[in-house]
PDB file of C-alpha atoms in Angstrom:
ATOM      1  CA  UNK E   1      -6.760  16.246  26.692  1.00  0.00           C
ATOM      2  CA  UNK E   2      -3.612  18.221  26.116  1.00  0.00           C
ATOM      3  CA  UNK E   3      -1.430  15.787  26.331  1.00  0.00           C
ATOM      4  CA  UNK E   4      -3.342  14.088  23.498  1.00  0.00           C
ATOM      5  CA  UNK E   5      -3.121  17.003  21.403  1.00  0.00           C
ATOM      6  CA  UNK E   6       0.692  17.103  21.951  1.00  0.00           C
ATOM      7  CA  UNK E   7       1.908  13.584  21.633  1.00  0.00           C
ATOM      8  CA  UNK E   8      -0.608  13.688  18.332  1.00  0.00           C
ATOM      9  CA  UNK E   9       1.794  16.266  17.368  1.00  0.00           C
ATOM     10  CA  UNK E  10       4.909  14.700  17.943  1.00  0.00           C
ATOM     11  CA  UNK E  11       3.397  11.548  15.809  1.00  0.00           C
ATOM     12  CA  UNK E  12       2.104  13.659  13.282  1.00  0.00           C
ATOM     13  CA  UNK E  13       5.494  15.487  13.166  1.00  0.00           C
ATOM     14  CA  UNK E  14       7.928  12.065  13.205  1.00  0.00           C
ATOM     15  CA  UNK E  15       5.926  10.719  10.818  1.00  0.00           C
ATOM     16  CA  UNK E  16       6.535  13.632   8.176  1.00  0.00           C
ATOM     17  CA  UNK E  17       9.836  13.647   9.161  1.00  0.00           C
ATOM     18  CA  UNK E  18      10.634  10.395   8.693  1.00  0.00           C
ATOM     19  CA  UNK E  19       8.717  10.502   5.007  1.00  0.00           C
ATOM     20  CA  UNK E  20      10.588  13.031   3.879  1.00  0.00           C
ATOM     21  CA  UNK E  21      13.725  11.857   4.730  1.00  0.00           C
ATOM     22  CA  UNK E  22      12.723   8.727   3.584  1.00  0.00           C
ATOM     23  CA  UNK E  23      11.924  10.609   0.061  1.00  0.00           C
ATOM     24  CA  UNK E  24      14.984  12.291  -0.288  1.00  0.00           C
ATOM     25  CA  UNK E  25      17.302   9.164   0.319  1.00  0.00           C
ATOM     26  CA  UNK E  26      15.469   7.257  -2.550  1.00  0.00           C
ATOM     27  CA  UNK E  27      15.908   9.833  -4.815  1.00  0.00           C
ATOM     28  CA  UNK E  28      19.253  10.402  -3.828  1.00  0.00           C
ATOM     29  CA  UNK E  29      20.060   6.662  -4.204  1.00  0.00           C
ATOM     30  CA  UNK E  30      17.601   6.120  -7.471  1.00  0.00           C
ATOM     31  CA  UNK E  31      19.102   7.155 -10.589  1.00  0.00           C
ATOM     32  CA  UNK E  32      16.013   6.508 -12.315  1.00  0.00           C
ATOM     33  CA  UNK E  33      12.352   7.365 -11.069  1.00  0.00           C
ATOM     34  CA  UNK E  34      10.690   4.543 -13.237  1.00  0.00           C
ATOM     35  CA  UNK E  35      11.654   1.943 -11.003  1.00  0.00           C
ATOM     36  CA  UNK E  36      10.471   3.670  -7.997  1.00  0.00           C
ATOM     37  CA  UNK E  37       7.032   4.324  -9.710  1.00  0.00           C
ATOM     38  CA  UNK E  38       6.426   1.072 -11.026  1.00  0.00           C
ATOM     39  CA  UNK E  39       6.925  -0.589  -7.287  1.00  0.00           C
ATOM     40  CA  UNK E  40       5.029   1.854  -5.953  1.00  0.00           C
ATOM     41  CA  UNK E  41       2.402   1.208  -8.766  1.00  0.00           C
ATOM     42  CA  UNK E  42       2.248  -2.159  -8.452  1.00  0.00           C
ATOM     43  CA  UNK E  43       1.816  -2.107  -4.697  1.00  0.00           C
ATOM     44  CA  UNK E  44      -0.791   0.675  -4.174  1.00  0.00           C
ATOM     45  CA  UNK E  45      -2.807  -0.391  -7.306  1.00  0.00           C
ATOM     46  CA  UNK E  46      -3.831  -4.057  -5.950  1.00  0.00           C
ATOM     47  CA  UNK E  47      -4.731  -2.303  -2.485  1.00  0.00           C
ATOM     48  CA  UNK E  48      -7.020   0.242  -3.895  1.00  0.00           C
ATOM     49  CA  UNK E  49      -8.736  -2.086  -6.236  1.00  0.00           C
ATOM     50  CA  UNK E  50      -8.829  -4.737  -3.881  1.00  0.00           C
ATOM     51  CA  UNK E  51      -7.924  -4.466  -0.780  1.00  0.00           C
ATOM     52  CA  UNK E  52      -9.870  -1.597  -0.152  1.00  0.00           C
ATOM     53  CA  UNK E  53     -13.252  -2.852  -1.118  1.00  0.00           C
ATOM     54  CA  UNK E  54     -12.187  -6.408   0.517  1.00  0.00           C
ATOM     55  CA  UNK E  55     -12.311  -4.426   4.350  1.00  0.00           C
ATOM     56  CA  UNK E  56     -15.255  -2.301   3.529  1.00  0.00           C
ATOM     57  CA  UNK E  57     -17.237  -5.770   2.799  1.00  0.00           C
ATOM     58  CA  UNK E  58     -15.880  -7.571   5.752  1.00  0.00           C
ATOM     59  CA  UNK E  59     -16.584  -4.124   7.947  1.00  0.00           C
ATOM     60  CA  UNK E  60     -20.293  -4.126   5.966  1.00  0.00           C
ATOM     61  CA  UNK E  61     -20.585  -7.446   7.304  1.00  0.00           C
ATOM     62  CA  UNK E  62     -21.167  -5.868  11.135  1.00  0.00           C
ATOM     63  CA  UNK E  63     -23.387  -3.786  10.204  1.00  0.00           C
ATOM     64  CA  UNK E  64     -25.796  -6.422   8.334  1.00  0.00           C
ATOM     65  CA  UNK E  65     -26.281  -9.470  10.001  1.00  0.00           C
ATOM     66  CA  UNK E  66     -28.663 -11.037   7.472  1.00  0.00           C
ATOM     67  CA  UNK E  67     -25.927 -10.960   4.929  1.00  0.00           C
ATOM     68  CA  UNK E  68     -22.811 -11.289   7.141  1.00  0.00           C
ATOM     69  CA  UNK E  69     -21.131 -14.351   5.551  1.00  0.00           C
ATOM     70  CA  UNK E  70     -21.585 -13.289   2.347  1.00  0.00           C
ATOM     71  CA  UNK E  71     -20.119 -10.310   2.953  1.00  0.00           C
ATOM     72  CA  UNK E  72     -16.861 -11.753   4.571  1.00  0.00           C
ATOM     73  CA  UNK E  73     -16.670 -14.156   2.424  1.00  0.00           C
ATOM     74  CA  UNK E  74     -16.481 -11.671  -0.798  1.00  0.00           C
ATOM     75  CA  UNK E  75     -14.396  -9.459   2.006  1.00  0.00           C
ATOM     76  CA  UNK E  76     -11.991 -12.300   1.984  1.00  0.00           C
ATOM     77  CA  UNK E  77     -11.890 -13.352  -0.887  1.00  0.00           C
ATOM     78  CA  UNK E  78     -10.806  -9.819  -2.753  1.00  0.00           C
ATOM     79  CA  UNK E  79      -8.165  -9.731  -0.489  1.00  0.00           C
ATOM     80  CA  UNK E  80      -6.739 -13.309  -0.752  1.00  0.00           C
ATOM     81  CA  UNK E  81      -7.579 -12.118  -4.598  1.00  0.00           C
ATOM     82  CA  UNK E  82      -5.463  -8.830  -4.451  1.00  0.00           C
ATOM     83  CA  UNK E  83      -2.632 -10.254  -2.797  1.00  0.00           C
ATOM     84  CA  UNK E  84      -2.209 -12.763  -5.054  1.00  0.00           C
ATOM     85  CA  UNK E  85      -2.400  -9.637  -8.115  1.00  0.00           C
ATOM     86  CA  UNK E  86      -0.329  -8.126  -5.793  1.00  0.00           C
ATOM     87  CA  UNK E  87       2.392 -10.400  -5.761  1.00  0.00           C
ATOM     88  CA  UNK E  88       2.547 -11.213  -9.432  1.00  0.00           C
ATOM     89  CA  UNK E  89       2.219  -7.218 -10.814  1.00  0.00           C
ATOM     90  CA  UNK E  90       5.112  -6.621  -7.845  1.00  0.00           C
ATOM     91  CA  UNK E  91       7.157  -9.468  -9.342  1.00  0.00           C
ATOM     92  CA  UNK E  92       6.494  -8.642 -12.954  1.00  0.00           C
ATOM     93  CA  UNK E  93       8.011  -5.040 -12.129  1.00  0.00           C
ATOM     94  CA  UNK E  94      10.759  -6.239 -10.447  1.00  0.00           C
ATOM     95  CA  UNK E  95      11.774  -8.291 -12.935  1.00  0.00           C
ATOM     96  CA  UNK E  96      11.128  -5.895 -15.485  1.00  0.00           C
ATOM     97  CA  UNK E  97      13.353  -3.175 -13.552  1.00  0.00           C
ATOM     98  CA  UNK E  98      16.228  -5.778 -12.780  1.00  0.00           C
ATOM     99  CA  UNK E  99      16.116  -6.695 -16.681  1.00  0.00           C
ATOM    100  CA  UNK E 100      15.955  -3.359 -17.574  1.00  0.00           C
ATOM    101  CA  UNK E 101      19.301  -2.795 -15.278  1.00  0.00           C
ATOM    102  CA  UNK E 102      21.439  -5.422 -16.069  1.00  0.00           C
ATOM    103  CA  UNK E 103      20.488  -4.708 -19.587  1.00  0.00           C
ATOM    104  CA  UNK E 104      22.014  -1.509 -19.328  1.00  0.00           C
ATOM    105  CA  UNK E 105      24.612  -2.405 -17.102  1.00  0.00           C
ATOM    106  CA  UNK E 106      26.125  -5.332 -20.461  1.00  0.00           C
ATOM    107  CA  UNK E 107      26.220  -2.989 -23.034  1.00  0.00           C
TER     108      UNK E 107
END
């Protein structure tokens, strides 16, 4: 049981580590924050809105047999759904930020 507790603690502790030194070398290396935000926006939007609800259905699904397929099928599809989102918001910021840069970068 202690053992548990202390390797917990040494993954809890890496893990915080490695976050904040993973923080402080973006914004070291970022000159602007906007970039950063709209990634991280575009990423973490499409998983709470969809992928999210998509694993609670599919998870909802073992608990109710009667409607199982339903379920993972909804399940499923908001997360085929919310990659897809995913992929085009994540490209559409990209491409916005790499504009935006070279934009700045010719004049």
């Amino acid at each position: 049981q202690k053992e548990n507790a202390e390797d917990d603690n040494i993954r809890f502790y890496s893990i915080t580590i490695a976050f904040f030194a993973l923080s402080v070398i973006v914004a070291l290396v970022v000159p602007d924050v906007n970039a950063v935000v709209s990634i991280i926006g575009a990423i973490f939007a499409t998983l709470f809105i969809f992928g999210f609800p998509g694993l609670f259905l599919i998870t909802l699904a073992k608990h109710n047999p009667s409607k199982s397929m339903l379920y993972k099928g909804l399940g499923i599809f908001y997360i085929v759904a919310g990659i897809f989102v995913g992929g085009v918001s994540l490209t559409v910021s990209l491409y916005n930020d790499v504009e935006a840069l070279v934009g700045t970068v010719s004049e």
